[in-house]
Coordinates of C-alpha atoms and ligand atoms in Angstrom, one line a residue:
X92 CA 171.5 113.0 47.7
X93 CA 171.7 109.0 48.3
X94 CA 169.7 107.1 50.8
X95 CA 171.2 103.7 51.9
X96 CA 173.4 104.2 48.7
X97 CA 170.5 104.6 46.1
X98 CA 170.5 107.0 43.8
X99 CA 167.9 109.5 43.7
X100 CA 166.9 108.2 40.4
X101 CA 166.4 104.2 41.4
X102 CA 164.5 106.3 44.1
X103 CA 162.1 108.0 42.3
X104 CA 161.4 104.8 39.9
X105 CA 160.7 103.4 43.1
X106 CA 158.1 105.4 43.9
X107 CA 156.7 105.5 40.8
X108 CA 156.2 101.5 40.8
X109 CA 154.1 101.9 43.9
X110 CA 153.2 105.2 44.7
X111 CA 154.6 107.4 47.3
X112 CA 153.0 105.8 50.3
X113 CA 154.9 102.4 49.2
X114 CA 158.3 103.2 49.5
X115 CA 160.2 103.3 53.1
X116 CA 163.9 104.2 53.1
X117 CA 164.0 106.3 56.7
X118 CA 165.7 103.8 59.3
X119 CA 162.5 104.3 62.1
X120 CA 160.0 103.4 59.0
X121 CA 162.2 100.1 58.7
X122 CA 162.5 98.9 62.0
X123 CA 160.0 96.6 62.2
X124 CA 160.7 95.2 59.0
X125 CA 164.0 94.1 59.3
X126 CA 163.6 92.0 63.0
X127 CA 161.5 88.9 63.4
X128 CA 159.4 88.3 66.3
X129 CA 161.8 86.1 67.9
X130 CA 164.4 89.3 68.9
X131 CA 167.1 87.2 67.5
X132 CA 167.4 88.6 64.3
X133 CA 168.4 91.5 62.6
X134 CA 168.5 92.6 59.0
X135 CA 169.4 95.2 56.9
X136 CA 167.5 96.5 53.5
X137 CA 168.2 99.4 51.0
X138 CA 164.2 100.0 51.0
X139 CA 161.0 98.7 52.6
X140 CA 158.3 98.8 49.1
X141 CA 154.5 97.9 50.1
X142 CA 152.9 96.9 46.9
X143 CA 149.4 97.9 47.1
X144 CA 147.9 95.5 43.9
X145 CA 149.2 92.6 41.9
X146 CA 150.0 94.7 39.2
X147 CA 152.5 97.0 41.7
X148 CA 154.0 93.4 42.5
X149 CA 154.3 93.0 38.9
X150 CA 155.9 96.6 38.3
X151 CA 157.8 96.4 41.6
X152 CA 159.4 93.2 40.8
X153 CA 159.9 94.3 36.7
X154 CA 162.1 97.0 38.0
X155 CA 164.2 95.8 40.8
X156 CA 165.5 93.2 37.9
X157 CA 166.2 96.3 35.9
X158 CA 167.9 97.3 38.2
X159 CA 169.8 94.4 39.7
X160 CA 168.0 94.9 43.1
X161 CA 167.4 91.6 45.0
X162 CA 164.0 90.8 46.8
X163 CA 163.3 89.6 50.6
X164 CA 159.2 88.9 50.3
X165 CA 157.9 89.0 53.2
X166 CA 154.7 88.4 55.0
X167 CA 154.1 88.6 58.5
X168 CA 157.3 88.5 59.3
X169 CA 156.2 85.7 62.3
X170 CA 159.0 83.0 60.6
X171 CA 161.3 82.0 63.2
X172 CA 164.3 81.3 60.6
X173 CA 165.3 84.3 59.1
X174 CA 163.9 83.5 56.1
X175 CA 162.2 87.4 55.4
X176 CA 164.9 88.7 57.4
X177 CA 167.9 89.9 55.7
X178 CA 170.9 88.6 58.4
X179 CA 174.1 89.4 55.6
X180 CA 172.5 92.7 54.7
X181 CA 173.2 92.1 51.3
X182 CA 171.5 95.3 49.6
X183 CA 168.2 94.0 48.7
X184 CA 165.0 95.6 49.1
X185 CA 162.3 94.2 51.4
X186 CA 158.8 93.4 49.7
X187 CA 156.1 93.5 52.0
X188 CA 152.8 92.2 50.9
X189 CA 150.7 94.0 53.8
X190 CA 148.6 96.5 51.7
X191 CA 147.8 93.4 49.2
X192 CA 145.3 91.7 52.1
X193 CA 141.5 91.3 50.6
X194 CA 139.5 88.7 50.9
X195 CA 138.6 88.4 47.9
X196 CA 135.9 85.0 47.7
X197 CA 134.2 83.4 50.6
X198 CA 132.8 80.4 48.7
X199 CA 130.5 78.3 51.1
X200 CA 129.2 76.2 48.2
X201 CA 132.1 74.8 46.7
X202 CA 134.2 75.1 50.0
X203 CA 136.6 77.5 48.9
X204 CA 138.5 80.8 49.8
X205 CA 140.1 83.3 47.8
X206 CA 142.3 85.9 49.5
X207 CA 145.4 87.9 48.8
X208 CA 148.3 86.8 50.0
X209 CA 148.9 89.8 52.5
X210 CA 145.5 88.2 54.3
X211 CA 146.3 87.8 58.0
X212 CA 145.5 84.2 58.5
X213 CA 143.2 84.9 61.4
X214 CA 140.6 87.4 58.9
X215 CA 141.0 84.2 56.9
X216 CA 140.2 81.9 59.5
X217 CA 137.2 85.0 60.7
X218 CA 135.6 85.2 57.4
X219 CA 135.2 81.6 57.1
X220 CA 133.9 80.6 59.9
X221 CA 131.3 83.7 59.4
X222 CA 130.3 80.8 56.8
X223 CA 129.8 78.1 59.7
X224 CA 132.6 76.7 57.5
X225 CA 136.5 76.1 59.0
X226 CA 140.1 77.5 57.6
X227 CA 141.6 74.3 59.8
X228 CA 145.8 75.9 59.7
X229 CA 146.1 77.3 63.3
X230 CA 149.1 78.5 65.1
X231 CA 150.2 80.4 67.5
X232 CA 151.1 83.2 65.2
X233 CA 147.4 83.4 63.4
X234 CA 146.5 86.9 64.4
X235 CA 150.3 88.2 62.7
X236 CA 151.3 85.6 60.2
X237 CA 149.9 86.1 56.6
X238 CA 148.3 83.5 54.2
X239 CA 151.3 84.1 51.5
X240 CA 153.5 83.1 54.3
X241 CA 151.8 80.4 55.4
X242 CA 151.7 78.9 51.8
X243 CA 155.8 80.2 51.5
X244 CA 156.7 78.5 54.4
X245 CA 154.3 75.6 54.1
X246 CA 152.8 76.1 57.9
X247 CA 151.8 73.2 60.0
X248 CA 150.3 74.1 63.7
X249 CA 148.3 72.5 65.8
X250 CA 145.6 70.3 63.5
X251 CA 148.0 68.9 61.3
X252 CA 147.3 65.4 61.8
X253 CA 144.0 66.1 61.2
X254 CA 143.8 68.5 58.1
X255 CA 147.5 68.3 56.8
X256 CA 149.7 71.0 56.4
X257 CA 149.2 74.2 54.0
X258 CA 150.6 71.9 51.1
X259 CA 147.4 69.9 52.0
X260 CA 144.9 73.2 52.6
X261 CA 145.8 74.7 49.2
X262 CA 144.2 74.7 46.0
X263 CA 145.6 77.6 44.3
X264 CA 148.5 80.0 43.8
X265 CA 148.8 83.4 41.7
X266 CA 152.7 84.1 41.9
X267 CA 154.4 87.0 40.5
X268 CA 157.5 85.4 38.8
X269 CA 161.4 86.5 38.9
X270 CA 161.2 88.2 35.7
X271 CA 157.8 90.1 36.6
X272 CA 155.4 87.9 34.8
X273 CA 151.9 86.5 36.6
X274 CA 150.7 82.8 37.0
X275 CA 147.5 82.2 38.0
X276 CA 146.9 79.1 39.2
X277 CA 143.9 80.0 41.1
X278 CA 141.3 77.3 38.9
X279 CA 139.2 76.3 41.9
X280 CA 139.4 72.7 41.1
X281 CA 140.0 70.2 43.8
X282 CA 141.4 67.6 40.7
X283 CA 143.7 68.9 38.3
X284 CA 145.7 65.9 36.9
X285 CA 146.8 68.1 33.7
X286 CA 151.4 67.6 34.0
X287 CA 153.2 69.1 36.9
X288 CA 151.2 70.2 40.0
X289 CA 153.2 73.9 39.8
X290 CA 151.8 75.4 43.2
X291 CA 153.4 72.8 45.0
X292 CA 156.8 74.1 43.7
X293 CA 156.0 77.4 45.3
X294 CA 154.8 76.4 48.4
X295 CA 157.5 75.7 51.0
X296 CA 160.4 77.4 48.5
X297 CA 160.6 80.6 51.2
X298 CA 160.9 83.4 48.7
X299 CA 163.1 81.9 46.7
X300 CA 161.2 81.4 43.4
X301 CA 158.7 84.6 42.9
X302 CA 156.4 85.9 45.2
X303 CA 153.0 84.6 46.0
X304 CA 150.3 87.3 45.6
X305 CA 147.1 85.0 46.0
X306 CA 146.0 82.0 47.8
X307 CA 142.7 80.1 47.3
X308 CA 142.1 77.4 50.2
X309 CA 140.1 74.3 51.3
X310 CA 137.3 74.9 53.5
X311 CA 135.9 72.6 55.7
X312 CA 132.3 72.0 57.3
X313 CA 132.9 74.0 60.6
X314 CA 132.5 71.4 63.6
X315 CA 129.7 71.1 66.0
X316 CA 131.4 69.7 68.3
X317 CA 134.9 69.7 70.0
X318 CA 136.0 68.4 73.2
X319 CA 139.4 69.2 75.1
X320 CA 141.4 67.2 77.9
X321 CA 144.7 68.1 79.5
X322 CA 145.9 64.5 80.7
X323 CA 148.8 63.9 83.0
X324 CA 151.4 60.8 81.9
X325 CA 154.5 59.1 83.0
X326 CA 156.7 59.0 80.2
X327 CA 157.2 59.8 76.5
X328 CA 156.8 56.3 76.0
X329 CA 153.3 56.8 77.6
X330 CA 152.5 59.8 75.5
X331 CA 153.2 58.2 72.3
X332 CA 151.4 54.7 73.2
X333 CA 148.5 56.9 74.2
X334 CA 148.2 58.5 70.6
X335 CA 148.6 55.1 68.9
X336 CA 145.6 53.8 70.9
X337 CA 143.3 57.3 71.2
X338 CA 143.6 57.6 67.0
X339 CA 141.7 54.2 66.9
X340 CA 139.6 54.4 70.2
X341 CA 138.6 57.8 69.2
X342 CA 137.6 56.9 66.0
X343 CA 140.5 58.8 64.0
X344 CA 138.5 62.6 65.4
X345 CA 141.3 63.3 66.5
X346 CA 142.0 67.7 65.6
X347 CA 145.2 67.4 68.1
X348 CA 147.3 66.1 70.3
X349 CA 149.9 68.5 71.8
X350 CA 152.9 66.9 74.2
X351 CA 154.3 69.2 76.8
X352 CA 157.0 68.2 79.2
X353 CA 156.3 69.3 82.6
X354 CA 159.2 71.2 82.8
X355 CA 157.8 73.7 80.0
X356 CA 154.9 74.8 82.6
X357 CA 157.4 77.7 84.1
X358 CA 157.5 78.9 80.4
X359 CA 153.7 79.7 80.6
X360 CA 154.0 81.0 83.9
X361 CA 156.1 84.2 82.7
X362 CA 153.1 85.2 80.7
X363 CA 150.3 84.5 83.1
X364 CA 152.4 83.8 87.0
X365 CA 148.2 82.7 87.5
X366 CA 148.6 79.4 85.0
X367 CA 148.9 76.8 87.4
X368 CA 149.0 72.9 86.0
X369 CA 146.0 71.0 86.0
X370 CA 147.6 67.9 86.3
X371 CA 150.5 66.8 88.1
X372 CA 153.1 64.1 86.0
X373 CA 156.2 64.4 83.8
X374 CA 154.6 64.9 80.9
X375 CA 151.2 66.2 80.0
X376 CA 149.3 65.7 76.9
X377 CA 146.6 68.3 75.2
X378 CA 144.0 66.0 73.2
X379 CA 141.4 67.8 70.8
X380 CA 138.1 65.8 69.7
X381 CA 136.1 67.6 67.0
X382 CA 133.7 66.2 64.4
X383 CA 130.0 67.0 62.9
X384 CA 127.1 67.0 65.1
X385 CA 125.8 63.8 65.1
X386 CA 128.5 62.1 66.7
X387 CA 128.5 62.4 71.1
X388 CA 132.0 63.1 71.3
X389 CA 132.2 63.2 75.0
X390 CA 130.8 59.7 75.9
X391 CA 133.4 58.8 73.1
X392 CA 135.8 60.7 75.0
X393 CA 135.1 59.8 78.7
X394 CA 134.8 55.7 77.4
X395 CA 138.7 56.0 75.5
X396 CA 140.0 57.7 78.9
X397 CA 138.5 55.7 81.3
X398 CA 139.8 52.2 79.3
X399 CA 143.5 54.0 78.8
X400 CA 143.5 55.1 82.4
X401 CA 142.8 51.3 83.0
X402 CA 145.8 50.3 81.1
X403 CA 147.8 52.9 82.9
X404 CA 148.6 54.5 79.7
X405 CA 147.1 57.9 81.3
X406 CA 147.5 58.9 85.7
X407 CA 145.0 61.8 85.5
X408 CA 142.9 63.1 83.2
X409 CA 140.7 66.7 83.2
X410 CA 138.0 67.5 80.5
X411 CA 136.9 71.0 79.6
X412 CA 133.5 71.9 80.9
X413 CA 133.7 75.0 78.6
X414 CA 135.1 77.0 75.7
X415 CA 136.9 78.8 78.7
X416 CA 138.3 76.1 80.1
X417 CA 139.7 75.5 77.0
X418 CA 141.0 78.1 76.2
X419 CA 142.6 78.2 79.6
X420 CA 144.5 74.6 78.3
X421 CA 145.4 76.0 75.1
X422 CA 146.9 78.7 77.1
X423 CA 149.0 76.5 78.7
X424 CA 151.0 75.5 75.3
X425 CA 150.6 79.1 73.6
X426 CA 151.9 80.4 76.7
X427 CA 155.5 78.3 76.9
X428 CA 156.5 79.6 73.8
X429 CA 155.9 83.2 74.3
X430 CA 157.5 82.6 77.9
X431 CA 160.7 81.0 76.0
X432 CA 161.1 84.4 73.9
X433 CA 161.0 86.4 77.1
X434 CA 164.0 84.4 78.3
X435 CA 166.0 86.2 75.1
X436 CA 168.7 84.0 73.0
X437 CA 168.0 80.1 73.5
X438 CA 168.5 77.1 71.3
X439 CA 165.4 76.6 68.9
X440 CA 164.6 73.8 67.4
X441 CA 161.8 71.7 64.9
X442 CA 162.6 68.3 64.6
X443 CA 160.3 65.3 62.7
X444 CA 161.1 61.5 63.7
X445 CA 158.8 58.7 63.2
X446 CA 156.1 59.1 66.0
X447 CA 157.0 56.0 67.8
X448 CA 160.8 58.1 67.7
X449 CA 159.6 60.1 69.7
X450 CA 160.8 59.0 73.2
X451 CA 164.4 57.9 71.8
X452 CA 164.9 61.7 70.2
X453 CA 163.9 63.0 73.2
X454 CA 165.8 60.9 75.8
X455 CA 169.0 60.8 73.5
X456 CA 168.9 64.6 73.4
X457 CA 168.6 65.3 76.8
X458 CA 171.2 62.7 77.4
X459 CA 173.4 64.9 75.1
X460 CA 172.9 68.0 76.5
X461 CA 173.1 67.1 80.1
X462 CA 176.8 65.7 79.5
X463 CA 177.8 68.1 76.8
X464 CA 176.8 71.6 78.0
X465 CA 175.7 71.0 81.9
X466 CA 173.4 73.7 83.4
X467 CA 171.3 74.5 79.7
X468 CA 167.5 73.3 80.5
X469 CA 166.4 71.2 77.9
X470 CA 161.9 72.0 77.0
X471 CA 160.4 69.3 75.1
X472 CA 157.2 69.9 73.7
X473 CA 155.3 69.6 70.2
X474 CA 152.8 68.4 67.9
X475 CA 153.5 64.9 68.7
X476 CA 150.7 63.5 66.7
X477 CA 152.9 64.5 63.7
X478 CA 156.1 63.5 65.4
X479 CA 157.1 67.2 65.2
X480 CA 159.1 67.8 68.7
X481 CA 160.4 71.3 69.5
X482 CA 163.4 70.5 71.3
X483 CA 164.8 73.7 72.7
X484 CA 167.2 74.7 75.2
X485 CA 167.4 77.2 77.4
X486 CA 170.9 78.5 78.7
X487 CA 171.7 79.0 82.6
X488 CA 170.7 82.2 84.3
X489 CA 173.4 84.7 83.8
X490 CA 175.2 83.0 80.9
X491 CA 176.7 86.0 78.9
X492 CA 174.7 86.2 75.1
X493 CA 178.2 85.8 73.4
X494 CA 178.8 82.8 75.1
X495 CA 175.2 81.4 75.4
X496 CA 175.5 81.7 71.1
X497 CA 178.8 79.7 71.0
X498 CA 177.3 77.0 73.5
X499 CA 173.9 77.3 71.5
X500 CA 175.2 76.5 67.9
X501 CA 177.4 73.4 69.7
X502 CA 174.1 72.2 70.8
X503 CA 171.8 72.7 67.7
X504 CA 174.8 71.0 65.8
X505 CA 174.5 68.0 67.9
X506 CA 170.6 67.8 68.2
X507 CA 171.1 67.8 64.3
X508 CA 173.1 64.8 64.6
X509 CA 170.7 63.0 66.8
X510 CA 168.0 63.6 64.7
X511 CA 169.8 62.2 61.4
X512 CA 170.8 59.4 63.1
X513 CA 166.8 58.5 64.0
X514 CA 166.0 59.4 60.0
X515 CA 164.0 62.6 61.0
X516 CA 164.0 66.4 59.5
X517 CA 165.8 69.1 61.4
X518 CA 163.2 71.2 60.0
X519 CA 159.4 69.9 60.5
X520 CA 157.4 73.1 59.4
X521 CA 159.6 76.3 59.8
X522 CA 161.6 76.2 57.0
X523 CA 165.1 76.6 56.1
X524 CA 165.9 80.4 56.0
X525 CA 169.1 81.9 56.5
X526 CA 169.7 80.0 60.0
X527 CA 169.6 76.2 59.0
X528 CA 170.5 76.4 55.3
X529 CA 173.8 75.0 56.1
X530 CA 173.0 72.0 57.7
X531 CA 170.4 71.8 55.3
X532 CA 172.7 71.3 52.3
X533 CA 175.5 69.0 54.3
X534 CA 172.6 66.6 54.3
X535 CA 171.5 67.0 51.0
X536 CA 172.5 63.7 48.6
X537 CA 174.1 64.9 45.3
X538 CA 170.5 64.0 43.1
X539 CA 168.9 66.3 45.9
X540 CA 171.0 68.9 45.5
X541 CA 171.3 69.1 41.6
X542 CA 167.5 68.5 41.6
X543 CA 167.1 71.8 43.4
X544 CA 169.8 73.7 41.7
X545 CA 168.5 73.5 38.3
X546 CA 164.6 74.5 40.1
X547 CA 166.1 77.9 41.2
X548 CA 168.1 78.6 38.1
X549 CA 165.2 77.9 35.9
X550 CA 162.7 80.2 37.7
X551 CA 164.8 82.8 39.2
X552 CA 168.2 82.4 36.4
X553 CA 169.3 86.0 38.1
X554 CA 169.0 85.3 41.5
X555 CA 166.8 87.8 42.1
X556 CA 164.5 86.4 44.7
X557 CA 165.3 86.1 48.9
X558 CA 168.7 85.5 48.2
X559 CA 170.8 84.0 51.1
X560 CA 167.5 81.9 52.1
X561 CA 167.6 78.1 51.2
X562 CA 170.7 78.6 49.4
X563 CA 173.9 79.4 51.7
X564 CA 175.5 81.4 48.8
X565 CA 174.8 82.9 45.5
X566 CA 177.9 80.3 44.4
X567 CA 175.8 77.1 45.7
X568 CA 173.5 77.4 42.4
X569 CA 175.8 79.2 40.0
Ligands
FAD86 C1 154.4 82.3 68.5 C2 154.6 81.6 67.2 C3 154.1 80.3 67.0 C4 154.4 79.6 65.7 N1 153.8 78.4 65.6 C5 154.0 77.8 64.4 C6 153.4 76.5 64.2 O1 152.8 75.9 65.0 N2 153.6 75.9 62.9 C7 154.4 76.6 61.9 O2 154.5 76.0 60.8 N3 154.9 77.8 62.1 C8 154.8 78.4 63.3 N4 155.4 79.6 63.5 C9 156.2 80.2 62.5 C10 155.5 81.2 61.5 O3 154.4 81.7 62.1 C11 155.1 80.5 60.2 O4 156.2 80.0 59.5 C12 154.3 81.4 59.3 O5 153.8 80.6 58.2 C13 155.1 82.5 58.7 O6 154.2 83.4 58.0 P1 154.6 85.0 57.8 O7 153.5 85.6 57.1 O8 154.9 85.6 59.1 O9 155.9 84.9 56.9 P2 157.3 85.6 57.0 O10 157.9 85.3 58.3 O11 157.2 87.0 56.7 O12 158.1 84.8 55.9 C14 158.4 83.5 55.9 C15 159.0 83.1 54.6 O13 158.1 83.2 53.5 C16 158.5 84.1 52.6 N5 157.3 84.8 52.2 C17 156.5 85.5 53.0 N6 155.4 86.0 52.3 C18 155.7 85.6 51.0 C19 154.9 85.8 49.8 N7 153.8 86.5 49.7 N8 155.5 85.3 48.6 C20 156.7 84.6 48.6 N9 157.3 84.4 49.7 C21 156.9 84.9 50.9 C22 159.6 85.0 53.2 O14 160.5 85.4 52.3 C23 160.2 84.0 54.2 O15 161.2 83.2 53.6 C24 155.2 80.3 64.7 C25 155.7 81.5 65.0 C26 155.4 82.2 66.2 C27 156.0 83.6 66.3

């Protein structure tokens, strides 16, 4: 008998590439493999395999090109993009790195981690700081997302500005290829100047090009000391004049400075109806001091606020009196977006401007949307030291899905437009996926394009990996 049209055969070779325990084909066994967090997405998948070693990957990835089977990697499955989700149900087979997730080198001497790639980056993140060192990529995601994921989708998150993005936080790859062969990059060197820097092809390419199977990472000392304020502004403008004075009055210690329109505070509220804001203005801003012990980050702290609140660049201004406190600020922004996927089907978005952009994106877009689609509730909030703003909009109360997804693509379509206009990214650090790869490649200029093209056909010349992700079609690179 067939299951999901394959053949007992392509079944049992299946199993034999990673044991019996590796293979899912029985649709409750799938589920949660083929939806992503956000809801919004659905896939489809002939098989679920779970690798349990590099060399299953290896085996695994030898036989699906045997067999002409595509591959979805997939990691967490925390992308909000569609990128490990299979939307066109093509027939592939879903390769989930979650039994590949050792630890495999905690290095305190040479700052270094080594871990599989099916690592959850919080047991990353744990095992490091067990070291008093710090794994510095945080988001809200860290207790799902893995570390192959993280370096797939080249994560950003909240200390960005700080540390950089995983591009920045990685030293190493070992990748399974398309045609089943490994590359270890994993040399522990922080200088390397021999030719092409290869890891950095496979970090932000989604799937696309083989599939990651260990990541070695910077470490950094782990801070003494950190202070948090939740400050209230008046404007955008305010926000982003405040960041352009804190990075010098705060001596570049900066970790992060989060932006939050005030309207974004209800988000929060439907996961905790007790989070009440701490300060009352249009837009409120979440600052992050950290550095080494010797430096007295508060006085540095209290003497930037009191001279900005002077200048009237900030109207109120609370500090954390302890790691409670805040947390109970960093609840504040974690909450919104959990709050925003309890409102189902909305428009999501992750644009990158210049940082002094900023207020125009914003202003322009809510313009747009208030004359274009009336009633939709524009939430402006981001990583604004990076000039990453999620713009997202929320559709009224009552608004049918079908019609709220007609509305919603009109909108995205015309943020997009905004955000060209102002030079910026319509993707700052989720990716491309299946949900943006068209927009993607309108904007692409011919060199870009043919630049990419020959990238995918040299490394993956069958097509093999995550199709449908980056790439609109199978034809786009043929
Ligand atoms: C609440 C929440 C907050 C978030 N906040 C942020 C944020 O601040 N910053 C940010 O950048 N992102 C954020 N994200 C998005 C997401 O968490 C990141 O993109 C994360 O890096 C995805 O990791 P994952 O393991 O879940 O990957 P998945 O979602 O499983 O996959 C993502 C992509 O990587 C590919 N992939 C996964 N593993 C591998 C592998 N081992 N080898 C090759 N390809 C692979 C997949 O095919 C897919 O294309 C957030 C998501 C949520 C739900």
């Amino acid at each position: 008998m067939t299951v999901h049209g394959i053949p007992p055969e392509v079944l049992a070779a299946l199993a034999g590439a990673v044991g019996p325990m590796g293979v899912t084909v029985d649709a409750a066994g799938m589920t949660k493999y083929l939806g992503d967090w956000s809801g919004d997405h659905h896939g489809g998948a002939v098989a679920v395999l779970k690798p349990a070693s590099v060399t299953e990957v290896q085996a695994v990835v030898k036989l699906c090109g045997a067999l002409g089977l595509r591959i979805i990697p997939q990691g967490g499955n925390t992308g909000l993009v569609a990128g490990a989700v299979d939307i066109e149900a093509r027939g592939a087979v879903v390769v989930s790195l979650e039994r590949l997730n050792a630890i495999r080198l905690v290095d305190a001497g040479n700052f270094i981690l080594q871990a599989d790639a099916g690592c959850i980056l919080q047991h990353i993140k744990d095992a490091a700081e067990e070291q008093d060192c710090l794994f510095p990529l945080a988001l809200g995601a860290q207790g799902s997302c893995q570390i192959g994921g993280n370096a797939a989708s080249n994560a950003g998150g909240v200390n960005v500005l700080r540390y950089g993005m995983a591009r920045d936080l990685i030293l190493g790859l070992e990748v399974v290829l398309a045609d089943g062969e490994l590359w270890n990059g994993l040399s522990g060197l922080r200088k390397d100047n021999r030719g092409y820097d290869l890891k950095q092809l496979f970090i932000g390419s989604e799937g696309t090009l083989g599939i990651i199977t260990g990541v070695e990472v910077k470490l950094f000392p782990r801070p003494a000391r950190v202070e948090t304020a939740y400050l209230g502004v008046a404007s955008f403008e305010a926000a982003v004049a405040l960041f352009r004075e804190a990075r010098r009055g705060c001596s570049d210690l900066i970790s992060a400075f989060e932006i939050i329109g005030s309207e974004c505070i209800d988000l929060a509220r439907l996961i905790d109806a007790n989070i009440v804001a701490p300060v009352d203005a249009p837009v409120h801003v979440l600052i992050e001091l950290s550095s080494g012990g010797a430096v007295d980050l508060r006085a540095l702290l209290v003497e930037f606020l009191a001279d900005a609140m002077e200048k009237g660049l900030i109207t109120a201004a609370l500090f954390a009196e302890s790691g409670a406190q805040a947390k109970a600020f960093w609840a504040i922004r974690e909450g919104l977006v959990e709050g925003q996927a309890k409102r189902g089907y909305h428009v999501r978005t992750d644009l990158a401007v210049r940082i002094l952009d900023i207020p125009a994106l914003i202003d322009q877009a809510r313009r747009f949307v208030a004359l274009e689609h009336p009633g939709w509730l524009p939430q402006a909030y981001g990583h604004a030291g990076d000039g990453n703003i999620h713009f997202n909009v929320l559709p009224p109360l009552g608004l049918a899905e079908r019609d709220a997804r007609t509305a919603g693509a009109d909108i995205t379509a015309g943020l997009y437009q905004i955000v060209n206009s102002l030079g910026g990214s319509i993707s700052a650090e989720h990716g491309i996926g299946r949900t943006r790869h068209s927009a993607f490649w309108a904007g692409l200029a011919p060199p870009h394009r043919r630049l990419i093209t020959a990238l995918k056909n040299a490394l993956d010349p069958a097509g093999l990996m995550n199709p449908g992700c980056l790439f609109p079609s199978m034809e786009t690179f043929s």
